[in-house]
Amino acid sequence: MPLKRKILIAGNWKMNGLKKDARSLAAGLAKKNSSAKNQSVEILICPPFPLLALTADTLKGSGIKIGAQDCHSQLTGAHTGDVSAALLANMGCTYVILGHSERRINHGETDKQIKMKAETALAAGLKVIICIGETLKQRKAGQTLNINRQQLRYSLPVGASASNTVVAYEPVWAIGTGQVATPEQAQDVHAAVRKTLKNKLGSEEGNAMRILYGGSMKPSNAKELLALPDVDGGLIGGASLSVKDFWTIAQAT
Ligand code: PEP
């Protein structure tokens, strides 16, 4: 019998929104989830750091989880402007997104740094969402599978298991562009990621670990993507800023 992995729908608000937006988005989703019949999907919201407390408060009792978009690789110390995984856990976060392509590109984050951050996050009791993905140039050069395998191998934390780690495949050319991967392109990479996970973690863990797709997922394409055998959820940017769109995606399984 094929293994059933619980679908995870995660919203990455990025650097968007003020207090009023967070309040209204979180309240809208909390209302929908509290009365939802289908509780078989795990829903996660990742707001900017300063909106974590307000969003957590608004989501209380709704069953929707809260996460962050980054953390430092050290648990504490003299790191001006950074935020520790320990504080995120203390604020009520259950997950942290690490290695998003916007951080790899804008902040020069390397696989090694992402791995260190992930190990610290796990030590703080957080679950990690490790993002990987190729650029358009790499895809055109036929390097897609190799790039994704390599990023995965080097950024996966020691101690990764299906219960504490999620992988997100996010082709850089699909993020915020409206240009979504075709089901064939997505399944191709997800299957290669699954194989790498099995080789690295053993068949059982590799089979059980969730692999999300991210990159212009919308209500109009979510059903098709989420039905693919190795797609276990979505990491959603733009569409997570609308209650209606995000909720429609969460119900598309
Ligand atoms: C993302 O940034 O993780 C993302 C997938 O963005 P979008 O859905 O807007 O492409």
mmCIF file of C-alpha atoms and ligand atoms in Angstrom:
data_model
loop_
_atom_site.group_PDB
_atom_site.id
_atom_site.type_symbol
_atom_site.label_atom_id
_atom_site.label_comp_id
_atom_site.label_asym_id
_atom_site.label_seq_id
_atom_site.Cartn_x
_atom_site.Cartn_y
_atom_site.Cartn_z
ATOM 1 C CA MET A 1 0.000 0.000 0.000
ATOM 2 C CA PRO A 2 1.492 3.435 -0.870
ATOM 3 C CA LEU A 3 2.548 5.530 2.104
ATOM 4 C CA LYS A 4 0.184 8.383 2.995
ATOM 5 C CA ARG A 5 2.059 11.569 3.851
ATOM 6 C CA LYS A 6 0.093 14.391 5.501
ATOM 7 C CA ILE A 7 -0.221 17.329 3.132
ATOM 8 C CA LEU A 8 1.402 20.556 4.377
ATOM 9 C CA ILE A 9 0.232 23.884 2.980
ATOM 10 C CA ALA A 10 2.616 26.627 4.099
ATOM 11 C CA GLY A 11 2.171 30.344 3.450
ATOM 12 C CA ASN A 12 5.289 32.489 3.167
ATOM 13 C CA TRP A 13 4.226 36.109 3.616
ATOM 14 C CA LYS A 14 7.810 37.267 2.919
ATOM 15 C CA MET A 15 8.263 40.998 3.734
ATOM 16 C CA ASN A 16 4.599 41.829 3.191
ATOM 17 C CA GLY A 17 1.939 43.267 5.417
ATOM 18 C CA LEU A 18 1.380 45.560 8.356
ATOM 19 C CA LYS A 19 -0.325 44.703 11.645
ATOM 20 C CA LYS A 20 -3.808 45.243 10.229
ATOM 21 C CA ASP A 21 -3.099 42.922 7.278
ATOM 22 C CA ALA A 22 -1.736 40.156 9.512
ATOM 23 C CA ARG A 23 -4.744 40.468 11.805
ATOM 24 C CA SER A 24 -7.233 40.257 8.984
ATOM 25 C CA LEU A 25 -5.469 37.439 7.092
ATOM 26 C CA ALA A 26 -4.971 35.329 10.218
ATOM 27 C CA ALA A 27 -8.517 35.964 11.458
ATOM 28 C CA GLY A 28 -9.976 35.029 8.066
ATOM 29 C CA LEU A 29 -8.028 31.771 7.925
ATOM 30 C CA ALA A 30 -8.711 30.937 11.584
ATOM 31 C CA LYS A 31 -12.436 31.296 10.968
ATOM 32 C CA LYS A 32 -12.322 29.028 7.924
ATOM 33 C CA ASN A 33 -10.166 26.365 9.579
ATOM 34 C CA SER A 34 -12.175 26.274 12.791
ATOM 35 C CA SER A 35 -15.302 25.338 10.857
ATOM 36 C CA ALA A 36 -13.560 23.180 8.228
ATOM 37 C CA LYS A 37 -14.603 19.590 7.779
ATOM 38 C CA ASN A 38 -11.313 18.541 6.199
ATOM 39 C CA GLN A 39 -8.742 18.686 9.015
ATOM 40 C CA SER A 40 -6.432 16.243 7.276
ATOM 41 C CA VAL A 41 -4.253 19.056 5.875
ATOM 42 C CA GLU A 42 -1.620 20.740 8.024
ATOM 43 C CA ILE A 43 -1.707 24.519 7.534
ATOM 44 C CA LEU A 44 1.190 26.809 8.388
ATOM 45 C CA ILE A 45 1.645 30.583 8.181
ATOM 46 C CA CYS A 46 5.093 32.204 8.125
ATOM 47 C CA PRO A 47 4.809 35.978 8.680
ATOM 48 C CA PRO A 48 7.666 38.475 9.048
ATOM 49 C CA PHE A 49 9.327 38.350 12.514
ATOM 50 C CA PRO A 50 7.612 41.420 14.038
ATOM 51 C CA LEU A 51 4.170 40.043 13.142
ATOM 52 C CA LEU A 52 4.713 36.631 14.759
ATOM 53 C CA ALA A 53 3.178 37.469 18.147
ATOM 54 C CA LEU A 54 0.090 39.133 16.715
ATOM 55 C CA THR A 55 -0.438 36.357 14.156
ATOM 56 C CA ALA A 56 0.055 33.639 16.791
ATOM 57 C CA ASP A 57 -2.484 35.341 19.042
ATOM 58 C CA THR A 58 -5.020 35.676 16.244
ATOM 59 C CA LEU A 59 -4.585 32.023 15.208
ATOM 60 C CA LYS A 60 -4.901 30.654 18.746
ATOM 61 C CA GLY A 61 -7.251 27.672 18.902
ATOM 62 C CA SER A 62 -7.697 27.525 15.118
ATOM 63 C CA GLY A 63 -5.367 24.579 14.500
ATOM 64 C CA ILE A 64 -3.267 26.653 12.078
ATOM 65 C CA LYS A 65 0.438 26.621 12.895
ATOM 66 C CA ILE A 66 2.913 29.447 12.806
ATOM 67 C CA GLY A 67 6.485 29.521 11.549
ATOM 68 C CA ALA A 68 9.315 31.906 10.663
ATOM 69 C CA GLN A 69 11.174 32.655 7.443
ATOM 70 C CA ASP A 70 14.747 32.362 8.748
ATOM 71 C CA CYS A 71 16.839 32.060 11.913
ATOM 72 C CA HIS A 72 20.474 32.453 12.957
ATOM 73 C CA SER A 73 22.871 29.533 13.072
ATOM 74 C CA GLN A 74 23.728 30.193 16.734
ATOM 75 C CA LEU A 75 21.250 29.739 19.573
ATOM 76 C CA THR A 76 22.127 33.045 21.239
ATOM 77 C CA GLY A 77 24.780 35.771 21.342
ATOM 78 C CA ALA A 78 26.081 38.996 19.822
ATOM 79 C CA HIS A 79 24.365 38.940 16.421
ATOM 80 C CA THR A 80 22.780 42.320 15.864
ATOM 81 C CA GLY A 81 19.590 42.230 13.871
ATOM 82 C CA ASP A 82 19.322 38.436 13.837
ATOM 83 C CA VAL A 83 16.734 36.211 15.472
ATOM 84 C CA SER A 84 17.437 32.931 17.258
ATOM 85 C CA ALA A 85 15.639 29.655 16.762
ATOM 86 C CA ALA A 86 15.184 29.463 20.533
ATOM 87 C CA LEU A 87 13.235 32.734 20.517
ATOM 88 C CA LEU A 88 11.140 31.586 17.567
ATOM 89 C CA ALA A 89 10.183 28.414 19.451
ATOM 90 C CA ASN A 90 9.443 30.553 22.498
ATOM 91 C CA MET A 91 7.137 32.755 20.364
ATOM 92 C CA GLY A 92 5.073 29.711 19.408
ATOM 93 C CA CYS A 93 6.671 28.831 16.070
ATOM 94 C CA THR A 94 6.714 25.163 15.142
ATOM 95 C CA TYR A 95 8.564 25.542 11.817
ATOM 96 C CA VAL A 96 11.223 27.696 10.223
ATOM 97 C CA ILE A 97 11.819 28.072 6.484
ATOM 98 C CA LEU A 98 15.540 27.876 5.660
ATOM 99 C CA GLY A 99 17.495 28.387 2.462
ATOM 100 C CA HIS A 100 14.758 30.153 0.514
ATOM 101 C CA SER A 101 16.216 31.224 -2.835
ATOM 102 C CA GLU A 102 15.638 34.867 -1.926
ATOM 103 C CA ARG A 103 17.987 34.367 1.031
ATOM 104 C CA ARG A 104 20.467 32.319 -0.991
ATOM 105 C CA ILE A 105 20.536 35.078 -3.653
ATOM 106 C CA ASN A 106 20.043 38.292 -1.628
ATOM 107 C CA HIS A 107 22.100 37.258 1.399
ATOM 108 C CA GLY A 108 24.560 34.864 -0.198
ATOM 109 C CA GLU A 109 23.491 31.967 2.001
ATOM 110 C CA THR A 110 25.345 28.757 1.264
ATOM 111 C CA ASP A 111 24.279 25.137 1.704
ATOM 112 C CA LYS A 112 26.733 24.888 4.601
ATOM 113 C CA GLN A 113 25.182 27.856 6.421
ATOM 114 C CA ILE A 114 21.682 26.533 5.793
ATOM 115 C CA LYS A 115 22.689 23.167 7.252
ATOM 116 C CA MET A 116 24.109 24.910 10.356
ATOM 117 C CA LYS A 117 20.937 26.951 10.782
ATOM 118 C CA ALA A 118 18.834 23.830 10.380
ATOM 119 C CA GLU A 119 20.818 21.918 13.008
ATOM 120 C CA THR A 120 20.416 24.812 15.444
ATOM 121 C CA ALA A 121 16.690 25.040 14.681
ATOM 122 C CA LEU A 122 16.252 21.316 15.335
ATOM 123 C CA ALA A 123 18.153 21.684 18.610
ATOM 124 C CA ALA A 124 15.702 24.445 19.573
ATOM 125 C CA GLY A 125 12.784 22.100 18.929
ATOM 126 C CA LEU A 126 11.663 23.609 15.615
ATOM 127 C CA LYS A 127 10.877 21.685 12.452
ATOM 128 C CA VAL A 128 12.710 22.880 9.357
ATOM 129 C CA ILE A 129 11.605 23.459 5.776
ATOM 130 C CA ILE A 130 14.726 23.253 3.612
ATOM 131 C CA CYS A 131 14.326 25.029 0.263
ATOM 132 C CA ILE A 132 16.169 23.986 -2.863
ATOM 133 C CA GLY A 133 15.743 24.864 -6.524
ATOM 134 C CA GLU A 134 17.505 25.596 -9.803
ATOM 135 C CA THR A 135 17.702 28.860 -11.730
ATOM 136 C CA LEU A 136 16.456 29.153 -15.305
ATOM 137 C CA LYS A 137 20.035 29.224 -16.539
ATOM 138 C CA GLN A 138 20.777 25.956 -14.741
ATOM 139 C CA ARG A 139 17.594 24.363 -16.106
ATOM 140 C CA LYS A 140 18.462 25.433 -19.646
ATOM 141 C CA ALA A 141 21.927 23.968 -19.186
ATOM 142 C CA GLY A 142 20.409 20.595 -18.249
ATOM 143 C CA GLN A 143 21.655 20.829 -14.649
ATOM 144 C CA THR A 144 18.287 20.738 -12.878
ATOM 145 C CA LEU A 145 18.520 17.353 -11.176
ATOM 146 C CA ASN A 146 22.181 17.699 -10.247
ATOM 147 C CA ILE A 147 21.718 21.149 -8.715
ATOM 148 C CA ASN A 148 18.756 20.027 -6.644
ATOM 149 C CA ARG A 149 20.482 16.821 -5.511
ATOM 150 C CA GLN A 150 23.570 18.792 -4.544
ATOM 151 C CA GLN A 151 21.705 21.498 -2.623
ATOM 152 C CA LEU A 152 19.744 18.821 -0.800
ATOM 153 C CA ARG A 153 22.781 16.720 0.115
ATOM 154 C CA TYR A 154 24.706 19.673 1.538
ATOM 155 C CA SER A 155 21.913 21.596 3.269
ATOM 156 C CA LEU A 156 20.083 18.725 4.952
ATOM 157 C CA PRO A 157 20.818 18.815 8.714
ATOM 158 C CA VAL A 158 22.367 15.980 10.672
ATOM 159 C CA GLY A 159 19.469 14.388 12.541
ATOM 160 C CA ALA A 160 16.967 15.060 9.762
ATOM 161 C CA SER A 161 13.959 12.773 9.908
ATOM 162 C CA ALA A 162 10.506 12.730 8.402
ATOM 163 C CA SER A 163 9.084 14.104 11.640
ATOM 164 C CA ASN A 164 11.366 17.142 11.918
ATOM 165 C CA THR A 165 12.304 18.046 8.327
ATOM 166 C CA VAL A 166 10.407 18.989 5.175
ATOM 167 C CA VAL A 167 12.009 19.706 1.788
ATOM 168 C CA ALA A 168 10.594 22.402 -0.509
ATOM 169 C CA TYR A 169 11.437 22.256 -4.198
ATOM 170 C CA GLU A 170 11.120 25.795 -5.507
ATOM 171 C CA PRO A 171 12.419 26.396 -9.027
ATOM 172 C CA VAL A 172 13.822 29.934 -8.840
ATOM 173 C CA TRP A 173 12.342 30.809 -12.245
ATOM 174 C CA ALA A 174 8.838 30.000 -10.952
ATOM 175 C CA ILE A 175 8.936 32.087 -7.783
ATOM 176 C CA GLY A 176 6.740 35.170 -8.032
ATOM 177 C CA THR A 177 6.815 35.014 -11.831
ATOM 178 C CA GLY A 178 3.463 33.383 -12.541
ATOM 179 C CA GLN A 179 5.421 30.773 -14.496
ATOM 180 C CA VAL A 180 4.637 27.485 -12.762
ATOM 181 C CA ALA A 181 6.489 24.190 -13.299
ATOM 182 C CA THR A 182 4.500 21.731 -15.381
ATOM 183 C CA PRO A 183 3.344 18.626 -13.502
ATOM 184 C CA GLU A 184 6.006 16.627 -15.391
ATOM 185 C CA GLN A 185 8.788 19.061 -14.437
ATOM 186 C CA ALA A 186 7.687 19.083 -10.803
ATOM 187 C CA GLN A 187 7.292 15.303 -10.479
ATOM 188 C CA ASP A 188 10.635 14.747 -12.190
ATOM 189 C CA VAL A 189 12.512 16.754 -9.566
ATOM 190 C CA HIS A 190 10.392 15.505 -6.654
ATOM 191 C CA ALA A 191 11.119 11.902 -7.643
ATOM 192 C CA ALA A 192 14.866 12.656 -7.792
ATOM 193 C CA VAL A 193 14.672 14.367 -4.390
ATOM 194 C CA ARG A 194 12.821 11.348 -2.987
ATOM 195 C CA LYS A 195 15.534 9.042 -4.316
ATOM 196 C CA THR A 196 18.287 11.179 -2.789
ATOM 197 C CA LEU A 197 16.447 11.247 0.544
ATOM 198 C CA LYS A 198 16.123 7.468 0.521
ATOM 199 C CA ASN A 199 19.827 7.051 -0.245
ATOM 200 C CA LYS A 200 20.807 9.461 2.490
ATOM 201 C CA LEU A 201 18.308 8.629 5.235
ATOM 202 C CA GLY A 202 17.223 5.095 4.415
ATOM 203 C CA SER A 203 14.168 3.934 2.604
ATOM 204 C CA GLU A 204 11.673 4.386 5.442
ATOM 205 C CA GLU A 205 12.591 7.978 6.373
ATOM 206 C CA GLY A 206 13.105 8.973 2.744
ATOM 207 C CA ASN A 207 9.699 7.663 1.862
ATOM 208 C CA ALA A 208 8.000 9.374 4.775
ATOM 209 C CA MET A 209 9.630 12.816 4.390
ATOM 210 C CA ARG A 210 7.391 15.449 2.828
ATOM 211 C CA ILE A 211 8.469 17.315 -0.287
ATOM 212 C CA LEU A 212 6.588 20.557 -1.009
ATOM 213 C CA TYR A 213 6.367 22.307 -4.356
ATOM 214 C CA GLY A 214 6.724 26.113 -4.402
ATOM 215 C CA GLY A 215 6.649 28.592 -7.279
ATOM 216 C CA SER A 216 3.501 30.388 -8.438
ATOM 217 C CA MET A 217 1.144 27.841 -6.902
ATOM 218 C CA LYS A 218 -2.357 29.240 -7.251
ATOM 219 C CA PRO A 219 -5.957 28.045 -6.923
ATOM 220 C CA SER A 220 -5.953 27.334 -10.657
ATOM 221 C CA ASN A 221 -2.967 24.937 -10.637
ATOM 222 C CA ALA A 222 -2.863 23.597 -7.060
ATOM 223 C CA LYS A 223 -5.080 20.561 -7.565
ATOM 224 C CA GLU A 224 -2.989 19.202 -10.411
ATOM 225 C CA LEU A 225 0.316 19.752 -8.592
ATOM 226 C CA LEU A 226 -0.889 18.397 -5.256
ATOM 227 C CA ALA A 227 -2.135 15.226 -6.946
ATOM 228 C CA LEU A 228 1.384 14.258 -8.091
ATOM 229 C CA PRO A 229 2.779 11.172 -6.350
ATOM 230 C CA ASP A 230 5.777 12.892 -4.742
ATOM 231 C CA VAL A 231 4.243 16.321 -4.066
ATOM 232 C CA ASP A 232 3.194 16.458 -0.420
ATOM 233 C CA GLY A 233 2.081 20.048 -0.165
ATOM 234 C CA GLY A 234 2.937 23.565 -1.211
ATOM 235 C CA LEU A 235 5.040 26.517 -0.118
ATOM 236 C CA ILE A 236 3.015 29.482 -1.250
ATOM 237 C CA GLY A 237 4.155 33.093 -1.530
ATOM 238 C CA GLY A 238 1.893 35.535 -3.390
ATOM 239 C CA ALA A 239 -1.297 33.512 -3.074
ATOM 240 C CA SER A 240 -0.860 33.220 0.701
ATOM 241 C CA LEU A 241 -1.653 36.939 1.003
ATOM 242 C CA SER A 242 -5.290 36.324 0.120
ATOM 243 C CA VAL A 243 -7.537 34.343 2.472
ATOM 244 C CA LYS A 244 -9.641 33.165 -0.448
ATOM 245 C CA ASP A 245 -6.718 31.973 -2.598
ATOM 246 C CA PHE A 246 -4.731 30.391 0.224
ATOM 247 C CA TRP A 247 -7.792 28.617 1.564
ATOM 248 C CA THR A 248 -8.744 27.346 -1.892
ATOM 249 C CA ILE A 249 -5.242 25.886 -2.261
ATOM 250 C CA ALA A 250 -5.475 24.274 1.184
ATOM 251 C CA GLN A 251 -8.738 22.632 0.139
ATOM 252 C CA ALA A 252 -7.403 21.471 -3.221
ATOM 253 C CA THR A 253 -6.191 18.075 -2.020
HETATM 254 C C1 PEP B 1 7.940 31.425 -2.356
HETATM 255 O O1 PEP B 1 8.502 32.501 -2.281
HETATM 256 O O2 PEP B 1 8.214 30.532 -1.555
HETATM 257 C C2 PEP B 1 6.963 31.252 -3.423
HETATM 258 C C3 PEP B 1 6.677 30.048 -3.793
HETATM 259 O O3 PEP B 1 6.447 32.397 -3.977
HETATM 260 P P1 PEP B 1 5.260 32.479 -5.069
HETATM 261 O O4 PEP B 1 4.185 31.523 -4.638
HETATM 262 O O5 PEP B 1 4.805 33.899 -5.019
HETATM 263 O O6 PEP B 1 5.851 32.087 -6.372
#
